Short mmCIF file of C-alpha atoms in Angstrom, two decimals:
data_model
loop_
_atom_site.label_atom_id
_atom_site.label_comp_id
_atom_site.label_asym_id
_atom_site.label_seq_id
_atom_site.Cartn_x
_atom_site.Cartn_y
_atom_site.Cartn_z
CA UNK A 1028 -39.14 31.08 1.49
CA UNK A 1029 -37.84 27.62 1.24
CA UNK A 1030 -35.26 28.58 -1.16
CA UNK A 1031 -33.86 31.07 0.90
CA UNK A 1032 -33.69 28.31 3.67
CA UNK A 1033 -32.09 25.82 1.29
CA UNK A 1034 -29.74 28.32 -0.25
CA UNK A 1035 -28.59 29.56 3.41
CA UNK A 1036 -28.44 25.93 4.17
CA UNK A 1037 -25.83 24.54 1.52
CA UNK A 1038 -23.63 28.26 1.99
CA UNK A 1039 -23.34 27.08 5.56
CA UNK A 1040 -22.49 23.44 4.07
CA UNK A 1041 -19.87 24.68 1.54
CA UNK A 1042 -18.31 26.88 4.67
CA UNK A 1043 -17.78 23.83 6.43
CA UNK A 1044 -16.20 21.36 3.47
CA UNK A 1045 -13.73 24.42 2.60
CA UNK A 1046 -12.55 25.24 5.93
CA UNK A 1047 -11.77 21.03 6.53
CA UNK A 1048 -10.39 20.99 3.01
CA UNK A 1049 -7.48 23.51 4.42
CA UNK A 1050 -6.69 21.66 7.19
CA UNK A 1051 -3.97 18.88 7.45
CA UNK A 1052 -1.95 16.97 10.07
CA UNK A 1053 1.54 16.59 11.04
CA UNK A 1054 2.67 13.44 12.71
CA UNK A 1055 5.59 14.12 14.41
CA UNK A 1056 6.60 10.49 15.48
CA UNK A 1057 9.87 11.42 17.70
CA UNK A 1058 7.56 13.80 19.79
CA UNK A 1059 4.35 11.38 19.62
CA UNK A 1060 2.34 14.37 18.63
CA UNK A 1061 0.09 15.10 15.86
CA UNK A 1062 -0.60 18.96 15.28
CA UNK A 1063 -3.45 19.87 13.24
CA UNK A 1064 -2.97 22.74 10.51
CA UNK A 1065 -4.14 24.92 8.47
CA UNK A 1066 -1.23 26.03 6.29
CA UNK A 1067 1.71 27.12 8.95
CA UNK A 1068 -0.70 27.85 11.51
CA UNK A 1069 -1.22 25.16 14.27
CA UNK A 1070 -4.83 24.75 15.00
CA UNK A 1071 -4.70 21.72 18.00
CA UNK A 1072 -2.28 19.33 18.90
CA UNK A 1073 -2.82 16.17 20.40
CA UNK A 1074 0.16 14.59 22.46
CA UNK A 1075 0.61 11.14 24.29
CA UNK A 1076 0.05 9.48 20.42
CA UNK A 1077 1.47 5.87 19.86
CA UNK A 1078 2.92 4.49 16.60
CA UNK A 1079 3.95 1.07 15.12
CA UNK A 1080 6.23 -1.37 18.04
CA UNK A 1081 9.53 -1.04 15.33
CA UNK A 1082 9.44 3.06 15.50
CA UNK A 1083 8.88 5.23 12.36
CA UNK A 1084 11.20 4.78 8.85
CA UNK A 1085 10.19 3.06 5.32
CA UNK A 1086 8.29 0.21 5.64
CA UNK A 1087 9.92 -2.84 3.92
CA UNK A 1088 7.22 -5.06 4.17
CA UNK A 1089 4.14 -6.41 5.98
CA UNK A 1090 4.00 -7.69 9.61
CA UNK A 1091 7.20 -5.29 10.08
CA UNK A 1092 5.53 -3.06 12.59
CA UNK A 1093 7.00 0.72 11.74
CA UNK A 1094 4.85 3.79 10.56
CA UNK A 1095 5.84 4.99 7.74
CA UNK A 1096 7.37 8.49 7.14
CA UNK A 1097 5.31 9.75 3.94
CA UNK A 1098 2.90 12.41 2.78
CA UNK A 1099 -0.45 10.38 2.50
CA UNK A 1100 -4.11 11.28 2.59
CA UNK A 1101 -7.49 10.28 4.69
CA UNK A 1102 -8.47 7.51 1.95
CA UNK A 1103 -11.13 6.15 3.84
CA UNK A 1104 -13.28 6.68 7.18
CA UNK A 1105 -14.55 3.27 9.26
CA UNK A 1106 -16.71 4.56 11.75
CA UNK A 1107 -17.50 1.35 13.02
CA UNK A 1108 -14.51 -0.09 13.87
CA UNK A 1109 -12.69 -2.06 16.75
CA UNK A 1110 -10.35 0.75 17.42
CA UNK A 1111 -13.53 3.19 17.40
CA UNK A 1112 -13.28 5.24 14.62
CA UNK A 1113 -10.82 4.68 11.85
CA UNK A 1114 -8.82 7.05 8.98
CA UNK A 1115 -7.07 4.83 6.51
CA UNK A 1116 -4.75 6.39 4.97
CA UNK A 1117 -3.81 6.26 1.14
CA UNK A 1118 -0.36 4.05 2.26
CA UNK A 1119 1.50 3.07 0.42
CA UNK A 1120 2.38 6.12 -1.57
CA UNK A 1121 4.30 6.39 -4.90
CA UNK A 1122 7.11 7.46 -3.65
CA UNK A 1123 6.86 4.20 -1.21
CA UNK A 1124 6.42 1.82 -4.67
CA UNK A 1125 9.18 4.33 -6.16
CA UNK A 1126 11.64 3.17 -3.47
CA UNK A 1127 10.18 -0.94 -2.79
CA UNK A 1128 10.84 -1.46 -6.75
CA UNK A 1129 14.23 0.03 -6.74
CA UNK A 1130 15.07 -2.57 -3.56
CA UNK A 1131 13.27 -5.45 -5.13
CA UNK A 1132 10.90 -5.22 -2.53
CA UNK A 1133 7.56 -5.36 -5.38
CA UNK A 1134 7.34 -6.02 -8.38
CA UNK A 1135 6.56 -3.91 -11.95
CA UNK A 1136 2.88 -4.64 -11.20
CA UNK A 1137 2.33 -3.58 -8.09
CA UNK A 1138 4.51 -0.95 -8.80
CA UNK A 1139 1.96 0.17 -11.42
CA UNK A 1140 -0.90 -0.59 -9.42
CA UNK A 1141 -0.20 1.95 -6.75
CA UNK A 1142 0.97 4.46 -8.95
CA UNK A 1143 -2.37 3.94 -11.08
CA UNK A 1144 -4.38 4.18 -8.40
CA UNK A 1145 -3.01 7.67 -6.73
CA UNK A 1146 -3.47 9.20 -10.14
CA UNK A 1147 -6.64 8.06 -9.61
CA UNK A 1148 -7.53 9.59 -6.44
CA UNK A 1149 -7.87 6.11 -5.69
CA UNK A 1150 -6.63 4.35 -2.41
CA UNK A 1151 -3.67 2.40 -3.47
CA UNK A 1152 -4.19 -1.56 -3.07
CA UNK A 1153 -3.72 -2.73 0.61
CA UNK A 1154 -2.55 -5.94 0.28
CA UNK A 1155 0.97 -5.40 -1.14
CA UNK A 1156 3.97 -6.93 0.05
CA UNK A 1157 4.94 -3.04 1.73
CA UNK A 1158 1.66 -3.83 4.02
CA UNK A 1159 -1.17 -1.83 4.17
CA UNK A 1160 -4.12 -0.91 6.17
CA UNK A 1161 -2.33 2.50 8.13
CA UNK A 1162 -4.40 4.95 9.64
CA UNK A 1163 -4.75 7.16 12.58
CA UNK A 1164 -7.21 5.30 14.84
CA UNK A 1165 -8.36 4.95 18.41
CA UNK A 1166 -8.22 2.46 21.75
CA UNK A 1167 -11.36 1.09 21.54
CA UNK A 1168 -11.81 -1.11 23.63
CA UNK A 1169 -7.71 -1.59 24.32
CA UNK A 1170 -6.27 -0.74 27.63
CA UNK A 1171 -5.30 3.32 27.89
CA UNK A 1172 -2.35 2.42 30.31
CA UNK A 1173 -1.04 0.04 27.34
CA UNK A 1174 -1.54 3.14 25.11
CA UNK A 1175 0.50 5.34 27.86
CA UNK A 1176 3.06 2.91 28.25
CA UNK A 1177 4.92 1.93 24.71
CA UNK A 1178 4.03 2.39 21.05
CA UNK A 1179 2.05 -0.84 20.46
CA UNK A 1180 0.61 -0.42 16.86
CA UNK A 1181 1.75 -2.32 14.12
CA UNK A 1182 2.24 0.26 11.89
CA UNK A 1183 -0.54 2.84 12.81
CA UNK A 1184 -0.88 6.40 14.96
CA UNK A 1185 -3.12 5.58 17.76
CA UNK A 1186 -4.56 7.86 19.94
CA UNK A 1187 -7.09 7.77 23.23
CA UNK A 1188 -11.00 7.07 21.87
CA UNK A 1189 -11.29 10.78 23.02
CA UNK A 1190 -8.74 12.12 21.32
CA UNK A 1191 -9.95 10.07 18.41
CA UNK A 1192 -13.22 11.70 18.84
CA UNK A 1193 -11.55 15.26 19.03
CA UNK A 1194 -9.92 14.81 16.10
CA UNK A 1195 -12.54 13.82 13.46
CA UNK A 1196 -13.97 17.34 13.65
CA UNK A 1197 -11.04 18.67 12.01
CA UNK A 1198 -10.51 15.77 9.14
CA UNK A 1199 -11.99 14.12 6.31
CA UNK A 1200 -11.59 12.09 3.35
CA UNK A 1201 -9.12 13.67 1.67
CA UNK A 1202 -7.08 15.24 4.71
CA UNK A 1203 -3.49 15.04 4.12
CA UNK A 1204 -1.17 13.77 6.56
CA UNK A 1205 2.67 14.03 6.50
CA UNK A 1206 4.41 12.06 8.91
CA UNK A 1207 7.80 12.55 9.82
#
């Protein structure tokens, strides 16, 4: 009897991870929207989002304030944090190392260092000149009129601490996320 129960128990599990494990997010940063997928098919979209005070683009380096346009995934998941819940995403990307070492913006070594690390599976090292430390996060305890008002971030995709909430049914680590 129990193994019946555990067996019907972990299909139910492995239901769950595959159906997340199709899903990804577009960032749309002109429309401050982020629609959740699965393949073509929008699944939700949640509107009103902010972004980073200098607007969306390539980030050429830290403290500069823009999101950055990329394909990136959910690297890692901070429940407890001061903006509620936190997804860090795998920023910067190798295209984003690709691109900083053909400006002079890093080095060979960091250069190598992110691309090792998304080969990986690994989240690329945060504390690069190119910044780090981007996710999709909440208010927490930040003023929602603020939020309604301007893109405040410095670099992140913020959303209401419900919308937040909303959202982590459909993600996980992994998740990939295209802004644009």
């Amino acid at each position: 009897m129990w193994r019946i129960y555990l067996l019907l128990c972990c299909s139910c599990y492995a239901a769950v991870v595959s159906a997340v494990e199709d899903i990804w997010l577009l960032v749309d940063t002109s429309a401050l929207k982020i629609e959740v997928k699965k393949g073509d098919q929008t699944l939700d979209t949640l509107n009103d989002i902010a972004i980073g005070q200098g607007g969306a683009g390539f980030k050429h380096h830290r403290g500069d304030n823009i999101t950055p346009y990329g394909d990136y995934r959910i690297g890692w998941i901070g429940e407890k944090s001061a903006f509620r819940r936190f997804f860090g995403l795998t920023y910067p990307s190798a295209k984003d190392a690709e691109k900083a070492m053909e400006q002079g913006l890093i080095d060979r070594v960091t250069y190598n260092n992110i691309v090792y690390a998304h080969k990986h599976h690994q989240v690329p090292p945060q504390n690069t000149p190119l910044g780090g430390r981007i996710g999709i996060h909440g208010l927490g305890r930040a003023d929602e009129k603020i939020h309604k008002m301007m893109n405040w971030t410095h670099g992140c995709i913020a959303l209401t601490n419900r919308q937040i909430d909303h959202l982590s049914q459909w993600i996980d680590k992994g998740t990939i996320v295209r802004i644009k």
